[in-house]
Short mmCIF file of C-alpha atoms (C1' of nucleotides) in Angstrom, two decimals:
data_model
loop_
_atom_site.label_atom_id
_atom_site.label_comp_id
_atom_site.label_asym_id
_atom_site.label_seq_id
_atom_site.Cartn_x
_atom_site.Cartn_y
_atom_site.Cartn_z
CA UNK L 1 -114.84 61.69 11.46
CA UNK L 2 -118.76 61.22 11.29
CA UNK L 3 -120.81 64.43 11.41
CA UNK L 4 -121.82 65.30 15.35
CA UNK L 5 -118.24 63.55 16.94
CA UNK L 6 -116.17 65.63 18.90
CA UNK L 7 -112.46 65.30 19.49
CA UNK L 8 -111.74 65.73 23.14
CA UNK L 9 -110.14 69.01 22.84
CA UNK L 10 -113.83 70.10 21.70
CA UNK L 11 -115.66 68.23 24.46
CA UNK L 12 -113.36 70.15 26.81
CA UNK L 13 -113.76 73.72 25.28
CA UNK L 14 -117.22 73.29 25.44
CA UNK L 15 -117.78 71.87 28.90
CA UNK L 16 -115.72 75.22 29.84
CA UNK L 17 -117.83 77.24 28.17
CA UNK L 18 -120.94 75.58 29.78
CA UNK L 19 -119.63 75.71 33.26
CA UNK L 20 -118.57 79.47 32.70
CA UNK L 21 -122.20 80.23 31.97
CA UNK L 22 -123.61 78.47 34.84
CA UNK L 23 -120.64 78.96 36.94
CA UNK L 24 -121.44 80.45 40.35
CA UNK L 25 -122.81 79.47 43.22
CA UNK L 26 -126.17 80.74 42.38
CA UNK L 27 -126.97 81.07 38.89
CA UNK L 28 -128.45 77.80 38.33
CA UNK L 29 -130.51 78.68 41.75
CA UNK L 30 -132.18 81.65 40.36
CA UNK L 31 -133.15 80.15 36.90
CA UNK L 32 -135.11 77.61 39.17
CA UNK L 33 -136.45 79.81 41.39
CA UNK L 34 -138.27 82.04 38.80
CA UNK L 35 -138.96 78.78 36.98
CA UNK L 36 -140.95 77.33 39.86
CA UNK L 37 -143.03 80.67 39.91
CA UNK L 38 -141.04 83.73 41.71
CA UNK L 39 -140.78 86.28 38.89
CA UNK L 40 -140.25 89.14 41.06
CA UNK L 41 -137.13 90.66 42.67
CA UNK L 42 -138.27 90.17 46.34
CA UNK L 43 -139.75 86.88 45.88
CA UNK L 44 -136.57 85.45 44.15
CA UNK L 45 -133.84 86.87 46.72
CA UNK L 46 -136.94 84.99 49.63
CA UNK L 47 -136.61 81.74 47.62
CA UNK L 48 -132.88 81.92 47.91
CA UNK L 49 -132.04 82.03 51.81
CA UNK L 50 -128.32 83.84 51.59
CA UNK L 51 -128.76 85.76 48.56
CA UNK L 52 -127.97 89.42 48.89
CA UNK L 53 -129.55 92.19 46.33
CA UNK L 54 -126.18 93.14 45.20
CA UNK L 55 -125.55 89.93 44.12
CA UNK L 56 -128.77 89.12 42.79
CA UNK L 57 -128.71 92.12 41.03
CA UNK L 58 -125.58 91.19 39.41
CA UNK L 59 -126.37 88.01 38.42
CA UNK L 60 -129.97 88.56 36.70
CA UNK L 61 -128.01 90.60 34.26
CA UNK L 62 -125.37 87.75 33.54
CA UNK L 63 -127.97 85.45 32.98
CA UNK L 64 -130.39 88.49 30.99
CA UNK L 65 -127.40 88.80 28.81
CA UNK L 66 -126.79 85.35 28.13
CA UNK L 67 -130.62 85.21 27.09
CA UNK L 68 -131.41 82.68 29.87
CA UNK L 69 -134.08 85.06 31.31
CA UNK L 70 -136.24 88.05 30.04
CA UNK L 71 -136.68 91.30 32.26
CA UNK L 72 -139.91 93.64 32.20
CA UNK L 73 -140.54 96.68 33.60
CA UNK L 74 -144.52 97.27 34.16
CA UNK L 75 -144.68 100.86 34.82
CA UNK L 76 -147.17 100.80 37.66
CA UNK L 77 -146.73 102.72 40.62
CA UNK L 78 -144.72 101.23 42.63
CA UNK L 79 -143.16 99.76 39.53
CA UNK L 80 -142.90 96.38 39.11
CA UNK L 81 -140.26 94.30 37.52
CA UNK L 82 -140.86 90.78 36.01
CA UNK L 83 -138.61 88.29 35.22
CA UNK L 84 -139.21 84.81 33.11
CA UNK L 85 -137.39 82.32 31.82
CA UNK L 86 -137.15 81.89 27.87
CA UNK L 87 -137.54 79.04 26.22
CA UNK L 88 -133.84 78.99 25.26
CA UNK L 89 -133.05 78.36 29.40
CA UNK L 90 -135.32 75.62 28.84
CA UNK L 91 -132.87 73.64 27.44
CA UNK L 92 -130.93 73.65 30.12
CA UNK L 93 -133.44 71.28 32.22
CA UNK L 94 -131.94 68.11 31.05
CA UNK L 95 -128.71 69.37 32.31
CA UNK L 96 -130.35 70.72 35.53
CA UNK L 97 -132.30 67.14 36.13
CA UNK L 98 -128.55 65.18 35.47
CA UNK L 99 -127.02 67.95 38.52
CA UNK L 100 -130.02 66.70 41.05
CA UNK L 101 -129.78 63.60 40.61
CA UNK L 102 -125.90 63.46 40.66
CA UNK L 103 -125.75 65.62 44.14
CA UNK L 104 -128.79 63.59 45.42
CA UNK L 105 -126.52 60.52 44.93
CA UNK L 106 -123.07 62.12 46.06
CA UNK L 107 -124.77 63.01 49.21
CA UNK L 108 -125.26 59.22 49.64
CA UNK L 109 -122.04 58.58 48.41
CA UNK L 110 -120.18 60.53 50.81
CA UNK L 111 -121.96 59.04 53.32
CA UNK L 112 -121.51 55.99 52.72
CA UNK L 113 -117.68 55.48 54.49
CA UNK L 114 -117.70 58.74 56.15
CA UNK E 1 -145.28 63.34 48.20
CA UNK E 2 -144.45 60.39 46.08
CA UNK E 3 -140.94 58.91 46.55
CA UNK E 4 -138.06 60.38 44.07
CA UNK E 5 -139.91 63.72 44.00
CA UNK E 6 -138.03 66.68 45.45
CA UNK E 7 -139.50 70.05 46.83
CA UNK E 8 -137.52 72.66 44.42
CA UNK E 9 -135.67 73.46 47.79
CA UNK E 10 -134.19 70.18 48.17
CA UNK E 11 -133.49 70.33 43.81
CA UNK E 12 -131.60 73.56 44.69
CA UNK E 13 -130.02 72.03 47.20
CA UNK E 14 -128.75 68.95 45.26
CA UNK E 15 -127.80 71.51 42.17
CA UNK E 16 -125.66 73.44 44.47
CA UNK E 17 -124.02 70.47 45.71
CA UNK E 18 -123.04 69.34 42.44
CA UNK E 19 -122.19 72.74 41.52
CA UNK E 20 -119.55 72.59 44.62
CA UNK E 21 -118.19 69.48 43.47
CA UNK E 22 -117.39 70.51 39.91
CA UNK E 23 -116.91 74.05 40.26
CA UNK E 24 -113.70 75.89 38.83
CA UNK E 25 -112.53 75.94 35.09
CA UNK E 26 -110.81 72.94 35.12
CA UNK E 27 -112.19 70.14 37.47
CA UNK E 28 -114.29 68.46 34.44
CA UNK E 29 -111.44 68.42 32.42
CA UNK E 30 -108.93 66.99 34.35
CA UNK E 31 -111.58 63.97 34.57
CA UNK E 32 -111.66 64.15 30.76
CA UNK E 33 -108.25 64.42 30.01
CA UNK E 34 -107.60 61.31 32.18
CA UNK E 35 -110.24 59.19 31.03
CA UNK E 36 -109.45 59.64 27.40
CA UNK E 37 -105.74 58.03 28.48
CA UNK E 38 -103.79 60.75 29.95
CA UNK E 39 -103.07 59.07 33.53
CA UNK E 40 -99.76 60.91 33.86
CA UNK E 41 -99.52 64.18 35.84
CA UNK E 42 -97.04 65.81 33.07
CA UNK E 43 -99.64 64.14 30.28
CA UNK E 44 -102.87 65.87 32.03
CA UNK E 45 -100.79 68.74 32.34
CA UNK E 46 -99.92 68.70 28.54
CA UNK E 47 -103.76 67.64 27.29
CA UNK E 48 -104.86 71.01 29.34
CA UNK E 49 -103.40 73.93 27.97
CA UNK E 50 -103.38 76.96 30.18
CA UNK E 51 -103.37 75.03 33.33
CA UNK E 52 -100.13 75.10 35.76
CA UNK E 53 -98.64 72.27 38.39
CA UNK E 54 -100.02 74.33 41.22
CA UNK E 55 -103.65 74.46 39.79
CA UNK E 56 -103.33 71.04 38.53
CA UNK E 57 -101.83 69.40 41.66
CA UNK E 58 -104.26 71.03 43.81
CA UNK E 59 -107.49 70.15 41.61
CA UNK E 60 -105.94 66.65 41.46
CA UNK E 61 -105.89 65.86 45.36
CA UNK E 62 -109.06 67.81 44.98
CA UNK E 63 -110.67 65.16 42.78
CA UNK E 64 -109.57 62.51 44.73
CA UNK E 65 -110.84 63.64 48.15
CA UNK E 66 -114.56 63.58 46.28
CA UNK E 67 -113.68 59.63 45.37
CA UNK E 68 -113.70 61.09 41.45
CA UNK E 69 -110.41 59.82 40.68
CA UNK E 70 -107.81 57.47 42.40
CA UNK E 71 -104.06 58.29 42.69
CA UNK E 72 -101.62 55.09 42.80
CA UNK E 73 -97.67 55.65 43.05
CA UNK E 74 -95.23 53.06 41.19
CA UNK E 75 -92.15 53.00 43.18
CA UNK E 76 -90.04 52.82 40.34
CA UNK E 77 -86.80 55.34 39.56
CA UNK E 78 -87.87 57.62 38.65
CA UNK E 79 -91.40 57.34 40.56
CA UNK E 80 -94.37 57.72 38.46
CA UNK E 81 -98.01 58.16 39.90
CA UNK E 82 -101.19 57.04 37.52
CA UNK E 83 -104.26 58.67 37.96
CA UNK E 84 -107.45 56.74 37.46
CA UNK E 85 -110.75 57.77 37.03
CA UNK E 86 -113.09 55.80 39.44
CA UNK E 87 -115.80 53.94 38.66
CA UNK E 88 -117.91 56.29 40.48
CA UNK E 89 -116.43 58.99 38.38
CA UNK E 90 -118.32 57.44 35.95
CA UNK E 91 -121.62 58.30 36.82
CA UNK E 92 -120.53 61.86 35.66
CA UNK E 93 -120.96 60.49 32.15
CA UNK E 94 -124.21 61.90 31.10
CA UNK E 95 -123.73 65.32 32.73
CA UNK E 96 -120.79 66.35 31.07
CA UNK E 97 -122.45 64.47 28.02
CA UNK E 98 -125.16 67.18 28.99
CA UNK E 99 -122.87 70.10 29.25
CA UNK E 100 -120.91 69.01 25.70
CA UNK E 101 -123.69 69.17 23.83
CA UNK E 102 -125.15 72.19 26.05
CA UNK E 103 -121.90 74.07 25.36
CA UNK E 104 -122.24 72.98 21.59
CA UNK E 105 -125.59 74.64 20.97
CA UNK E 106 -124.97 77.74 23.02
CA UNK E 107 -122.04 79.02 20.83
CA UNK E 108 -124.08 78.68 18.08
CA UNK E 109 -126.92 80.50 20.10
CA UNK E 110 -124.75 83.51 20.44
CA UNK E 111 -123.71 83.34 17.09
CA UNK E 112 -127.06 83.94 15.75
CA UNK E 113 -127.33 87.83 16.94
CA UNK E 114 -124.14 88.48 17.48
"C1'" DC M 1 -91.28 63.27 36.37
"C1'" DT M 2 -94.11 64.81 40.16
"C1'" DG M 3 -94.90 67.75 42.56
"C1'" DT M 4 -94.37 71.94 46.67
"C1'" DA M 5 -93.57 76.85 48.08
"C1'" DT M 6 -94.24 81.78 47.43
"C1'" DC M 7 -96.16 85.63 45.87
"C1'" DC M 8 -99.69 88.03 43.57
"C1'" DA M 9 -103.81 89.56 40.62
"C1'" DT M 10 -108.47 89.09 39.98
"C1'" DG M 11 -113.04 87.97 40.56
"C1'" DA M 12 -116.73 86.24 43.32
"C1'" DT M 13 -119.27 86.82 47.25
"C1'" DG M 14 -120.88 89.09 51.45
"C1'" DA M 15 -122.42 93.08 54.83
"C1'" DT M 16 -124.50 97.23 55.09
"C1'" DA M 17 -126.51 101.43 53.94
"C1'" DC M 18 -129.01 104.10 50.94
"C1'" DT M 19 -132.15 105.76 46.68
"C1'" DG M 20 -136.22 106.32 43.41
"C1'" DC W 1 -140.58 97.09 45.59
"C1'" DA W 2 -136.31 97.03 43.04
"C1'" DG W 3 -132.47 97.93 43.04
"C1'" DT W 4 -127.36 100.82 43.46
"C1'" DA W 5 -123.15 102.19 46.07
"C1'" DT W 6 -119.31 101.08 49.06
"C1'" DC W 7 -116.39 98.49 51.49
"C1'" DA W 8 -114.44 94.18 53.07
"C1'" DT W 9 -113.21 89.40 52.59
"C1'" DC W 10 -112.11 85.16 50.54
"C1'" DA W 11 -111.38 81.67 47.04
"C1'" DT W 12 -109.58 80.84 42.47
"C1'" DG W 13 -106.26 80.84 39.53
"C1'" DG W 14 -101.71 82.24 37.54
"C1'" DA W 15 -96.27 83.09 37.49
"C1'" DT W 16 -92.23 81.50 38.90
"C1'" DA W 17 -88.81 79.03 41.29
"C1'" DC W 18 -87.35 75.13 43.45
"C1'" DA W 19 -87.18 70.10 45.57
"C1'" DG W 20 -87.23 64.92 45.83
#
DNA sequence: CTGTATCCATGATGATACTG
DNA sequence: CAGTATCATCATGGATACAG
């Protein structure tokens, strides 16, 4: 088999793995939200309508831990917590860009014969 | 605004969507199993280890409810059913294509500091 | 072969209150 | 501001048995 093919059996463990990462309704959600310039607690969970703290606060360590984001603590008073994106969650745009389009489109779809 | 530009609400929006659609461990690969030649419930079934007739059956009218995949009954003796991918199924393509190669380089991303 | 019917364990998500 | 602690609820998925 040429270098870089997959057998499906691959191809399906690693989609799994993928969608276990960004599996959730709202990890994907947060990544763009500090992307697009909210790097603070408060202003992520307002960019989110829905979110609660508990599960925001449970789901900034997933993705901390899968080195998607970067937490820091400025010890100001009150203290202030940061969070960025690294440039490793920067690959997932391409995937990100392929999921907008596709649910811009299946909106249409549905639509279509509803 | 110009046209095909999204607000990072609406992008959000659109992920989430998508993320509806394909959410759960083995929606993708029930697609994949089935367009790599498995059309047969018991050969999905035996291309996706782990999985059981309840899951599958339920992922399957699943699937087909979202216009994925297209279920067509042979009333033969014993009755078979063939499941077909869709041609709007298709349009998946380059997001799983996106979450192979995604999945690919993450393992080796965890690897690296493990 | 192609499912359906139960029952059950677990995890994900949500509501609310409270702390440093 | 940035969370943690509890409690409640619900969806997902799994085990097993059975039916057409």
């Amino acid at each position: 088999m040429a270098a870089g093919e997959l057998t499906i059996d691959q191809k399906i463990k690693y989609v799994q793995d993928t969608l276990f990462v960004i599996s959730g309704k709202w990890k994907l959600p947060i990544l763009m939200a500090i992307n697009s310039g909210n790097n603070r607690f408060r202003d992520i969970q307002r960019a989110l309508p829905g979110i609660t703290t508990r599960v925001l606060s449970k789901e900034l360590k997933d993705l901390e831990e899968n080195r998607l984001l970067k937490r820091t603590v400025y010890n100001a008073s009150p203290a202030t917590v940061d969070y960025t994106v690294t440039t490793y969650c920067r690959n997932l745009k391409p995937l990100v860009d392929e999921m907008i389009k596709w649910g811009e489109n299946h909106r249409a779809e549905l639509k279509k014969e509803a």
